[in-house]
Amino acid sequence: MSAKTPPSKPTIAGKAFDWNVLRQVLKYVRPYRWQTTLAAGLSVFLGILSTARPILVRDGVDYAVVSADWQALYHAMMWLAGALVLEALGQFAFIYATNDLGQRVIKDIRIKLFGKLLHFKMPFFDKTPVGTLVTRTVSDVETMADIFSDGLLVIFGDLFKIVVMVGVMFFLFDPALVAISLSVIPLLYVATRWFQRSIKSAFTDVRNQVAALNAFVQERITGMMIVQLFTRERVEHQRFAAINTKHKDANIRSIWYFSLFFPIIEMLSAVSIGLAIWYGGVAAAAGAAISIGDLTALILFINLLYRPLRQLADRFNTLQMGMVASDRVLKLIANEADREPSGSHVAETVKGHVEFRGVHFSYLPDEPILRGIHLDIPAGETWALVGATGSGKSTLVHLLLGYYLVEEGEIRLDGVRLRDWQINSLRRHVALVQQDVFLFSDSVRNNVTVYRDIPDSLIWSAAEAMGIDEFLRGLPGGLDYDVKERGGMLSTGQRQLLAFLRAYLRDPSLLILDEATSSIDSQAEAWIQQATVKLTEGRTSLVVAHRLATILKANRIVVLDKGQVVEQGGHEELLAAGGVYANLYEKQFFGEEGLAGESA
């Protein structure tokens, strides 16, 4: 097949905080209103309870410590211990509730995202690296959970706690003392805003580098055979090191901002406490009614106040990371342009009459693959497609499967345009056997049934009818044999035999067969030939042929060259014509049992 659209590089961009993205995320919270209400209620409870400790300490100092009333001190300590236990229980319930909510929401989002991916058209997967999609579906969605477990509800709780504390401080203490103590808050706001803007850019870069790492590693592991065959280990290791360095640099950049920001917060907190002690001491010396308990409580209030203020910046950063991930995930969910088109025509039975009417197609602009293809394949016949590599054979069958849309002309099945077919109804009547067979890391049974409920007796009957039951019985465990990832425990010929059985169990009206070009042993070759005859029997079959035996059994041979049908007819007829087919036969078929070329 000719070159397709090159994979796109993973990038993200966006506003510092996108309220539109947040609104979309919150739609997924609606089914969990009571969990959200519970978490919000707990945050309010904790905000109010947080003021109890400084007040209890103030009363203990003024009414017990200063007067040396040990019984009053004991009671004050018991009240303080009770408040701490109650606060700890509230914190436990709040943390559990927010994390539970986050996991419920991301479960729904991940299921919806994967369901959307299942219906995207094939060009989307051609241009999007697998590693990028894995990042979106797994790590990006997981990052979205932080919006709930360490983001929105925690930020709401911290803000509520700050408001309550400031209000109580002004109510209990001299307003001038409180105002002077908190006079550094504007500086804290400026530092926090700078930090938010800076860290957003750093986090965006980090997520981009994570996606790039995933895509690179996934692709190299999948293609490890080629990497080793061409002795690319050192070069690929260097390329990975370069990508990993970018990932490290992106993280170091975010660490630099954190390392600068938190000391600033600690310094401002210390200045605030210093101002409280200075002004309180001066006021007390001047005869103001400020007790030791008041100053102690005020210092505790300032410490408790700066804790959520310090954490707010971190919470907003967590929220921003979640928003960055959410933007990427939600854009994928909202993507309708890449959704597989589907018509409305549904048919319970299909005869298998296929027509190509002036079909033109290209993967890239100005690089045509098919040019004006005209074919009329009667129902029940087997047609063989032959041609040199890149002639458009595999592209032709991919168009028939609806994986790609024709640019000009049309394809019809039983007189109905392919674009008018309901896509699932169309594919329900079609089976595909590829030369590069894909098998799941699972049992033979689940691979040939594709997880459908088909009795073992029917599987064995089909295997016997195709003459491959001996092969299946020879596998350790038979139908229970685990073929491992991509069928790695089987040979090329054995994988194709399972693909034949999978197609036979589907009982299609239209069969598309792309014969394997790899060398296989004589026993597998015999099984494949027998299976091919049985599988094509009585149904319309379009075969990208690489074996002379298959070509000779075809009702008609179609010869493709540079995306055009240059010849078609029977074997003897085409040989006598002395054209492209005769030349191919002379070079590749004559004296051989199979064709060694590759499909387009």
XYZ file of C-alpha atoms in Angstrom:
600
model
C 0.000 0.000 0.000
C 1.258 3.458 -0.778
C 2.166 6.049 1.788
C -0.632 7.293 3.958
C -0.991 10.474 5.986
C 2.044 10.733 8.283
C 1.344 10.416 12.014
C 0.645 13.699 13.742
C 2.831 14.847 16.618
C 1.093 15.053 20.003
C 0.622 18.671 20.965
C -1.678 20.568 23.260
C -2.422 24.181 23.821
C -5.070 26.152 25.564
C -6.025 28.928 27.924
C -4.665 29.180 31.438
C -8.080 28.015 32.623
C -10.829 27.070 30.204
C -14.272 27.343 31.788
C -15.830 25.691 28.764
C -13.731 22.572 29.361
C -14.714 22.625 33.042
C -18.411 22.805 32.132
C -17.996 19.780 29.870
C -16.241 17.846 32.631
C -18.988 18.697 35.129
C -21.582 17.096 32.835
C -20.121 13.749 33.825
C -20.702 14.570 37.516
C -24.487 14.850 37.155
C -25.191 11.127 37.738
C -23.347 11.391 41.061
C -25.104 14.353 42.665
C -25.381 12.839 46.128
C -21.654 11.966 46.239
C -20.861 15.529 45.155
C -23.241 16.975 47.752
C -21.725 14.788 50.478
C -18.178 15.875 49.606
C -19.178 19.559 49.471
C -20.980 19.242 52.824
C -17.923 17.649 54.411
C -15.708 20.476 53.126
C -18.037 23.039 54.757
C -18.029 21.054 58.002
C -14.218 20.895 58.028
C -13.956 24.611 57.257
C -16.062 25.514 60.290
C -14.361 22.950 62.520
C -10.897 24.298 61.636
C -11.547 27.414 63.747
C -12.077 25.335 66.896
C -8.417 24.558 67.607
C -7.100 28.157 67.930
C -10.123 29.161 70.034
C -9.683 26.176 72.380
C -5.945 26.919 72.682
C -6.681 30.597 73.451
C -9.132 29.675 76.218
C -6.749 27.065 77.597
C -3.892 29.561 77.801
C -5.928 32.436 79.250
C -8.157 30.489 81.668
C -5.955 27.547 82.617
C -2.255 28.105 81.977
C -2.035 31.735 83.120
C -4.105 31.056 86.252
C -2.420 27.671 86.837
C -5.847 25.965 86.921
C -4.833 22.388 86.081
C -8.376 21.057 86.087
C -9.417 23.701 83.563
C -6.323 22.818 81.501
C -7.330 19.129 81.580
C -10.814 19.980 80.293
C -9.337 22.247 77.605
C -7.022 19.431 76.469
C -9.931 16.980 76.312
C -11.973 19.407 74.199
C -8.978 19.936 71.930
C -8.425 16.169 71.554
C -12.106 15.698 70.708
C -11.935 18.418 68.053
C -8.828 16.810 66.524
C -10.461 13.349 66.393
C -13.603 14.808 64.834
C -11.516 16.702 62.279
C -9.527 13.540 61.444
C -12.733 11.558 60.859
C -14.081 14.367 58.684
C -10.853 14.446 56.673
C -11.044 10.678 56.140
C -14.639 10.881 54.916
C -13.856 13.862 52.666
C -10.791 12.247 51.059
C -12.691 9.003 50.477
C -15.719 10.802 49.026
C -13.714 12.965 46.597
C -11.578 10.062 45.354
C -14.625 7.829 45.000
C -16.332 10.532 42.938
C -13.245 10.959 40.752
C -12.973 7.234 40.021
C -16.663 6.960 39.138
C -16.422 9.896 36.734
C -13.258 8.753 34.955
C -14.700 5.248 34.590
C -17.594 6.759 32.621
C -15.285 9.020 30.599
C -12.861 6.210 29.740
C -15.692 3.926 28.604
C -17.180 6.696 26.475
C -13.788 7.550 24.961
C -13.013 3.954 24.025
C -16.498 3.543 22.589
C -15.840 6.604 20.425
C -12.483 5.245 19.239
C -14.165 2.021 18.139
C -16.188 3.980 15.579
C -13.489 6.243 14.140
C -12.648 5.747 10.487
C -9.381 4.167 9.433
C -7.558 7.353 8.242
C -7.697 8.625 11.832
C -5.672 5.624 13.016
C -3.285 6.021 10.079
C -2.298 9.518 11.217
C -2.506 9.098 15.016
C 0.244 7.139 16.814
C -1.002 4.236 18.926
C 1.035 5.474 21.891
C -0.785 8.806 21.772
C -4.181 7.092 21.897
C -3.005 4.906 24.786
C -1.916 8.058 26.628
C -5.312 9.670 26.060
C -7.280 6.616 27.146
C -5.189 5.644 30.157
C -2.957 8.318 31.694
C -4.820 11.452 30.536
C -8.139 10.107 31.812
C -6.448 9.084 35.072
C -5.112 12.631 35.435
C -8.686 13.896 35.090
C -9.517 12.120 38.367
C -7.337 14.685 40.156
C -9.885 17.366 39.236
C -12.162 15.795 41.838
C -9.792 14.111 44.299
C -7.380 17.040 44.606
C -8.937 19.850 42.607
C -12.402 21.394 42.532
C -13.909 20.186 45.810
C -10.640 20.601 47.702
C -10.249 24.133 46.316
C -13.828 24.902 47.335
C -13.090 23.579 50.831
C -9.873 25.595 51.118
C -11.546 28.806 49.941
C -14.429 28.282 52.365
C -11.950 27.617 55.178
C -10.055 30.836 54.351
C -13.254 32.918 54.360
C -14.417 31.411 57.665
C -11.025 31.896 59.328
C -10.641 35.498 58.219
C -14.178 36.254 59.389
C -13.575 34.642 62.794
C -10.227 36.437 63.154
C -11.824 39.848 62.591
C -14.650 38.902 64.969
C -12.397 37.702 67.815
C -9.408 40.031 67.580
C -8.603 43.697 67.107
C -9.393 44.410 63.403
C -6.261 46.562 63.078
C -4.105 43.713 64.411
C -5.666 41.244 61.953
C -5.406 43.672 59.010
C -1.711 44.363 59.637
C -0.981 40.642 60.103
C -2.628 39.831 56.772
C -1.244 42.824 54.870
C 1.114 40.558 52.895
C -1.819 38.674 51.310
C -1.746 40.872 48.133
C 1.891 39.849 47.594
C 0.819 36.233 47.987
C -1.882 36.745 45.346
C 0.623 38.215 42.874
C 3.057 35.326 43.450
C 0.280 32.762 43.058
C -0.985 34.247 39.784
C 2.542 34.271 38.349
C 3.031 30.691 39.462
C -0.236 29.531 37.871
C 0.579 31.055 34.498
C 4.124 29.694 34.506
C 3.290 26.194 35.676
C 0.471 25.809 33.108
C 2.985 26.078 30.283
C 5.352 23.672 32.041
C 2.608 21.094 32.662
C 1.492 21.314 29.040
C 5.034 20.537 27.942
C 5.224 17.624 30.396
C 2.024 16.044 29.025
C 3.300 16.468 25.457
C 6.556 14.731 26.325
C 4.725 11.877 28.078
C 2.654 11.311 24.925
C 5.804 11.414 22.775
C 7.533 8.878 25.040
C 4.551 6.514 24.954
C 4.274 6.725 21.174
C 8.011 6.127 20.644
C 8.277 3.173 23.043
C 5.106 1.502 21.746
C 6.223 1.793 18.130
C 9.767 0.515 18.751
C 8.629 -2.436 20.842
C 6.101 -3.383 18.164
C 8.765 -3.079 15.466
C 11.597 -4.647 17.491
C 12.245 -7.264 14.804
C 13.021 -4.553 12.240
C 15.092 -2.564 14.733
C 17.280 -5.584 15.438
C 17.380 -6.796 11.846
C 18.813 -3.474 10.660
C 21.056 -3.189 13.749
C 19.382 0.061 14.795
C 19.675 -0.617 18.537
C 22.301 2.073 19.201
C 20.571 4.707 17.058
C 17.142 4.007 18.557
C 18.652 4.086 22.040
C 20.112 7.514 21.280
C 16.776 8.750 19.918
C 15.009 7.489 23.040
C 17.615 9.202 25.206
C 16.963 12.485 23.354
C 13.190 12.210 23.859
C 13.713 11.233 27.493
C 15.959 14.267 27.966
C 13.161 16.515 26.702
C 10.807 14.819 29.168
C 13.303 15.396 31.975
C 13.795 19.044 30.982
C 10.037 19.631 30.959
C 9.738 18.183 34.479
C 12.771 20.126 35.726
C 11.137 23.303 34.459
C 8.010 22.621 36.526
C 10.163 21.651 39.528
C 11.989 24.992 39.241
C 8.722 26.900 39.550
C 7.678 24.817 42.578
C 11.101 25.277 44.180
C 10.815 29.043 43.808
C 7.174 29.409 44.803
C 6.995 27.483 48.080
C 9.881 29.327 49.810
C 8.142 32.599 48.878
C 4.968 31.364 50.608
C 6.911 30.291 53.702
C 8.647 33.670 53.842
C 5.353 35.575 53.552
C 3.851 33.378 56.294
C 6.786 34.175 58.583
C 6.461 37.902 57.818
C 2.747 37.741 58.643
C 3.437 36.099 62.019
C 6.204 38.620 62.701
C 3.828 41.513 61.999
C 1.253 39.982 64.371
C 3.785 39.641 67.192
C 5.215 43.122 66.586
C 1.884 44.966 66.457
C 0.346 42.836 69.229
C 3.337 43.424 71.502
C 3.338 47.164 70.854
C -0.440 47.341 71.445
C -0.200 45.293 74.660
C 2.610 47.528 75.925
C 0.386 50.532 75.218
C -2.344 49.043 77.429
C -4.545 47.364 74.810
C -6.604 44.353 75.924
C -4.528 41.733 74.109
C -3.829 38.600 76.138
C -1.164 35.929 75.683
C -3.935 33.574 74.614
C -5.039 36.040 71.932
C -1.527 36.261 70.441
C -1.098 32.472 70.607
C -4.454 31.907 68.926
C -3.719 34.551 66.283
C -0.411 32.857 65.391
C -2.233 29.529 65.112
C -4.894 31.142 62.914
C -2.207 32.598 60.639
C -0.494 29.194 60.352
C -3.808 27.489 59.644
C -4.725 30.236 57.176
C -1.485 30.037 55.213
C -1.723 26.264 54.914
C -4.737 26.384 52.545
C -3.321 29.537 50.919
C -0.082 27.667 50.230
C -1.960 24.569 49.095
C -4.329 26.538 46.882
C -1.580 27.196 44.377
C -0.730 23.501 44.323
C -4.439 22.621 44.047
C -4.847 24.999 41.122
C -1.824 23.407 39.462
C -3.365 19.973 39.926
C -6.605 21.342 38.533
C -4.748 22.816 35.562
C -3.053 19.488 34.843
C -6.467 17.868 34.963
C -7.856 20.553 32.671
C -5.025 20.046 30.168
C -5.724 16.309 30.139
C -9.485 16.954 29.987
C -9.100 19.231 26.988
C -7.260 16.500 25.085
C -9.702 13.756 26.069
C -12.874 15.781 25.498
C -11.681 16.951 22.076
C -11.301 13.299 21.135
C -14.772 12.474 22.462
C -16.279 15.468 20.632
C -14.507 14.617 17.375
C -17.228 13.915 14.820
C -15.124 14.635 11.720
C -13.273 11.319 12.118
C -16.339 9.279 12.994
C -17.021 6.480 10.554
C -19.873 7.501 8.211
C -22.852 5.194 8.011
C -25.930 5.083 5.822
C -29.346 3.627 6.592
C -29.630 0.616 4.279
C -29.891 -2.691 6.140
C -30.189 -6.147 4.580
C -30.676 -9.535 6.235
C -29.273 -11.372 3.214
C -26.760 -10.342 0.562
C -26.230 -11.918 -2.847
C -22.741 -10.476 -3.264
C -22.941 -8.579 -6.557
C -20.103 -6.010 -6.419
C -19.596 -3.053 -8.765
C -16.789 -0.509 -8.956
C -17.883 2.435 -11.105
C -15.127 4.877 -12.047
C -13.479 4.718 -8.614
C -10.673 7.196 -7.854
C -8.807 7.301 -4.540
C -5.664 8.723 -2.937
C -4.282 8.713 0.601
C -2.440 11.993 0.091
C -3.338 14.946 -2.163
C -1.909 14.761 -5.679
C -0.778 11.150 -5.140
C -3.533 9.035 -6.737
C -3.608 5.348 -5.855
C -6.633 4.235 -7.900
C -7.605 5.836 -11.213
C -11.003 5.146 -12.717
C -11.542 1.527 -11.623
C -14.470 -0.199 -13.369
C -15.349 -3.754 -12.271
C -18.578 -5.761 -12.286
C -18.242 -8.890 -10.132
C -21.247 -11.251 -10.360
C -22.534 -12.848 -7.161
C -20.894 -16.147 -6.260
C -17.791 -15.757 -8.420
C -14.142 -15.679 -7.352
C -12.055 -12.886 -8.847
C -8.293 -12.668 -8.418
C -6.459 -9.347 -8.207
C -2.854 -9.440 -9.388
C -0.281 -6.752 -9.967
C 3.035 -5.392 -8.843
C 3.590 -3.904 -5.405
C 1.865 -0.519 -5.127
C -0.598 -1.198 -7.940
C -3.567 -0.647 -5.605
C -4.791 -4.184 -4.882
C -5.134 -3.920 -1.098
C -6.464 -0.372 -1.380
C -9.253 -1.683 -3.599
C -10.405 -4.215 -1.009
C -10.119 -1.684 1.836
C -12.496 0.591 -0.067
C -14.921 -2.305 -0.439
C -14.850 -2.800 3.333
C -15.726 0.859 3.878
C -12.483 1.658 5.703
C -11.906 4.569 3.323
C -14.275 6.650 1.188
C -13.867 6.934 -2.566
C -13.031 10.405 -3.849
C -14.766 9.974 -7.171
C -17.071 7.318 -8.577
C -18.911 4.787 -6.439
C -18.926 1.210 -5.184
C -22.162 -0.788 -5.095
C -23.109 -3.989 -3.303
C -26.273 -5.642 -4.628
C -27.044 -2.419 -6.464
C -26.886 -0.234 -3.326
C -24.170 2.407 -3.032
C -21.686 1.553 -0.301
C -22.156 4.961 1.324
C -25.884 4.184 1.709
C -25.271 0.982 3.655
C -25.505 0.963 7.425
C -21.837 0.190 8.106
C -22.431 -2.607 10.633
C -24.991 -4.248 8.354
C -22.492 -4.138 5.488
C -19.655 -5.681 7.477
C -21.925 -8.320 8.963
C -21.988 -9.927 5.515
C -18.259 -9.587 4.821
C -15.229 -11.537 6.039
C -11.611 -10.500 5.626
C -8.531 -12.703 5.723
C -5.411 -10.555 5.742
C -1.899 -11.623 4.867
C -0.696 -10.068 8.132
C -3.167 -11.803 10.431
C -4.007 -10.077 13.708
C -4.720 -12.327 16.684
C -5.579 -11.269 20.220
C -3.557 -12.447 23.200
C -6.145 -15.078 24.060
C -7.254 -18.621 23.323
C -7.741 -20.085 19.857
C -11.452 -20.315 20.650
C -11.859 -16.603 21.393
C -9.796 -15.644 18.356
C -11.812 -17.669 15.844
C -15.185 -16.741 17.376
C -14.156 -13.120 18.096
C -15.807 -13.580 21.509
C -19.152 -14.652 20.049
C -21.106 -17.445 21.709
C -20.385 -20.304 19.284
C -20.445 -23.921 20.549
C -17.199 -25.888 20.367
C -18.985 -28.554 18.333
C -19.668 -26.003 15.596
C -16.046 -24.837 15.639
C -14.790 -28.401 15.223
C -17.320 -29.084 12.448
C -16.091 -26.006 10.586
C -12.458 -27.031 11.097
C -13.196 -30.518 9.753
C -15.038 -29.091 6.741
C -11.989 -26.949 5.952
C -9.579 -29.813 6.604
C -7.664 -28.055 9.377
C -8.958 -30.002 12.396
C -5.691 -31.974 12.473
C -3.788 -28.708 12.911
C -6.058 -27.604 15.777
C -5.817 -30.949 17.566
C -2.049 -30.705 17.366
C -1.999 -27.509 19.424
C -1.394 -27.945 23.197
C -4.845 -27.563 24.710
C -6.596 -27.395 21.343
C -9.120 -24.549 21.360
C -7.845 -23.417 24.773
C -4.317 -22.801 23.480
C -3.183 -19.230 24.236
C -1.626 -17.770 21.082
C -0.116 -14.801 23.003
C 0.181 -11.224 21.700
C -0.531 -10.947 17.962
C -0.375 -14.750 17.703
C 3.329 -14.808 18.472
C 3.236 -18.509 19.440
C 2.154 -19.503 15.917
C 3.822 -19.448 12.514
C 2.599 -17.242 9.660
C 0.811 -20.170 8.046
C -0.822 -21.235 11.311
C -2.060 -17.709 11.984
C -3.611 -17.589 8.534
C -5.334 -20.926 9.120
C -7.022 -19.444 12.189
C -8.007 -16.425 10.097
C -9.591 -18.778 7.534
C -11.541 -20.533 10.286
C -12.605 -17.190 11.746
C -13.927 -16.118 8.336
C -15.668 -19.469 7.754
C -17.506 -19.259 11.098
C -18.787 -15.831 10.078
C -20.412 -17.434 6.993
C -20.067 -14.281 4.848
C -21.759 -13.503 1.563
C -18.638 -11.633 0.460
C -15.117 -12.855 1.163
C -11.997 -10.727 0.827
C -8.756 -12.672 0.947
C -5.295 -11.124 0.933
C -3.025 -14.142 0.602
C 0.119 -14.344 2.711
C 3.379 -13.877 0.823
C 5.664 -15.378 3.472
C 7.251 -18.758 2.934
C 5.362 -21.503 4.765
C 5.958 -25.213 5.164
C 4.396 -27.702 2.771
C 1.854 -28.982 5.304
C 0.578 -25.465 6.079
C 0.540 -24.731 2.335
C -1.656 -27.783 1.720
C -4.009 -26.809 4.547
C -4.250 -23.235 3.253
C -5.018 -24.368 -0.294
C -7.755 -26.691 0.962
C -9.143 -23.978 3.241
C -9.109 -21.447 0.393
C -11.166 -23.731 -1.841
C -13.700 -24.395 0.926
C -13.904 -20.777 2.004
C -14.487 -19.338 -1.483
C -17.033 -22.008 -2.386
C -20.474 -20.589 -3.191
C -19.771 -16.982 -2.218
C -18.446 -13.865 -3.917
C -14.703 -13.770 -3.326
C -12.181 -11.069 -4.117
C -8.675 -12.450 -3.693
C -5.437 -10.480 -3.704
C -3.629 -13.463 -5.162
C -0.011 -14.469 -4.608
C -0.324 -18.171 -5.405
C -0.660 -19.597 -8.880
C -3.065 -22.274 -7.631
C -5.475 -19.591 -6.414
C -5.231 -17.643 -9.660
C -5.950 -20.720 -11.767
C -9.132 -21.448 -9.779
C -10.473 -17.878 -10.152
C -13.411 -17.188 -12.475
C -11.682 -14.023 -13.622
C -8.305 -12.376 -13.187
C -8.001 -8.586 -12.851
C -4.575 -7.095 -13.523
C -3.784 -3.764 -11.853
C -0.919 -1.481 -12.791
C -0.328 1.963 -11.266
C -3.884 2.134 -9.954
C -5.614 1.168 -13.192
C -7.203 -2.017 -14.523
C -5.005 -2.815 -17.502
C -6.239 -6.339 -18.230
C -8.882 -8.805 -17.141
C -9.900 -12.255 -18.277
C -9.033 -15.928 -17.822
C -5.552 -17.319 -17.273
C -5.037 -18.736 -20.760
C -6.673 -15.703 -22.369
C -4.350 -13.275 -20.596
C -1.266 -15.363 -21.327
C -2.168 -15.416 -24.998
C -2.570 -11.620 -24.996
C 1.107 -11.269 -24.082
C 0.512 -8.177 -21.920
C 1.180 -7.237 -18.291
C -0.192 -10.497 -16.886
C 1.944 -12.598 -19.220
C 4.980 -10.610 -18.110
C 4.099 -11.091 -14.413
C 3.553 -14.790 -14.996
C 6.865 -15.154 -16.763
C 8.749 -13.349 -13.975
C 6.960 -14.552 -10.859
C 4.607 -17.468 -11.502
C 6.270 -19.646 -14.093
C 7.712 -22.765 -12.506
C 6.688 -21.656 -8.991
C 3.930 -22.757 -6.659
C 3.327 -19.292 -5.311
C 3.908 -15.643 -5.905
C 6.688 -14.027 -3.928
C 5.607 -10.430 -4.327
C 3.889 -8.247 -1.800
C 0.469 -6.707 -1.809
C -0.102 -3.016 -2.366
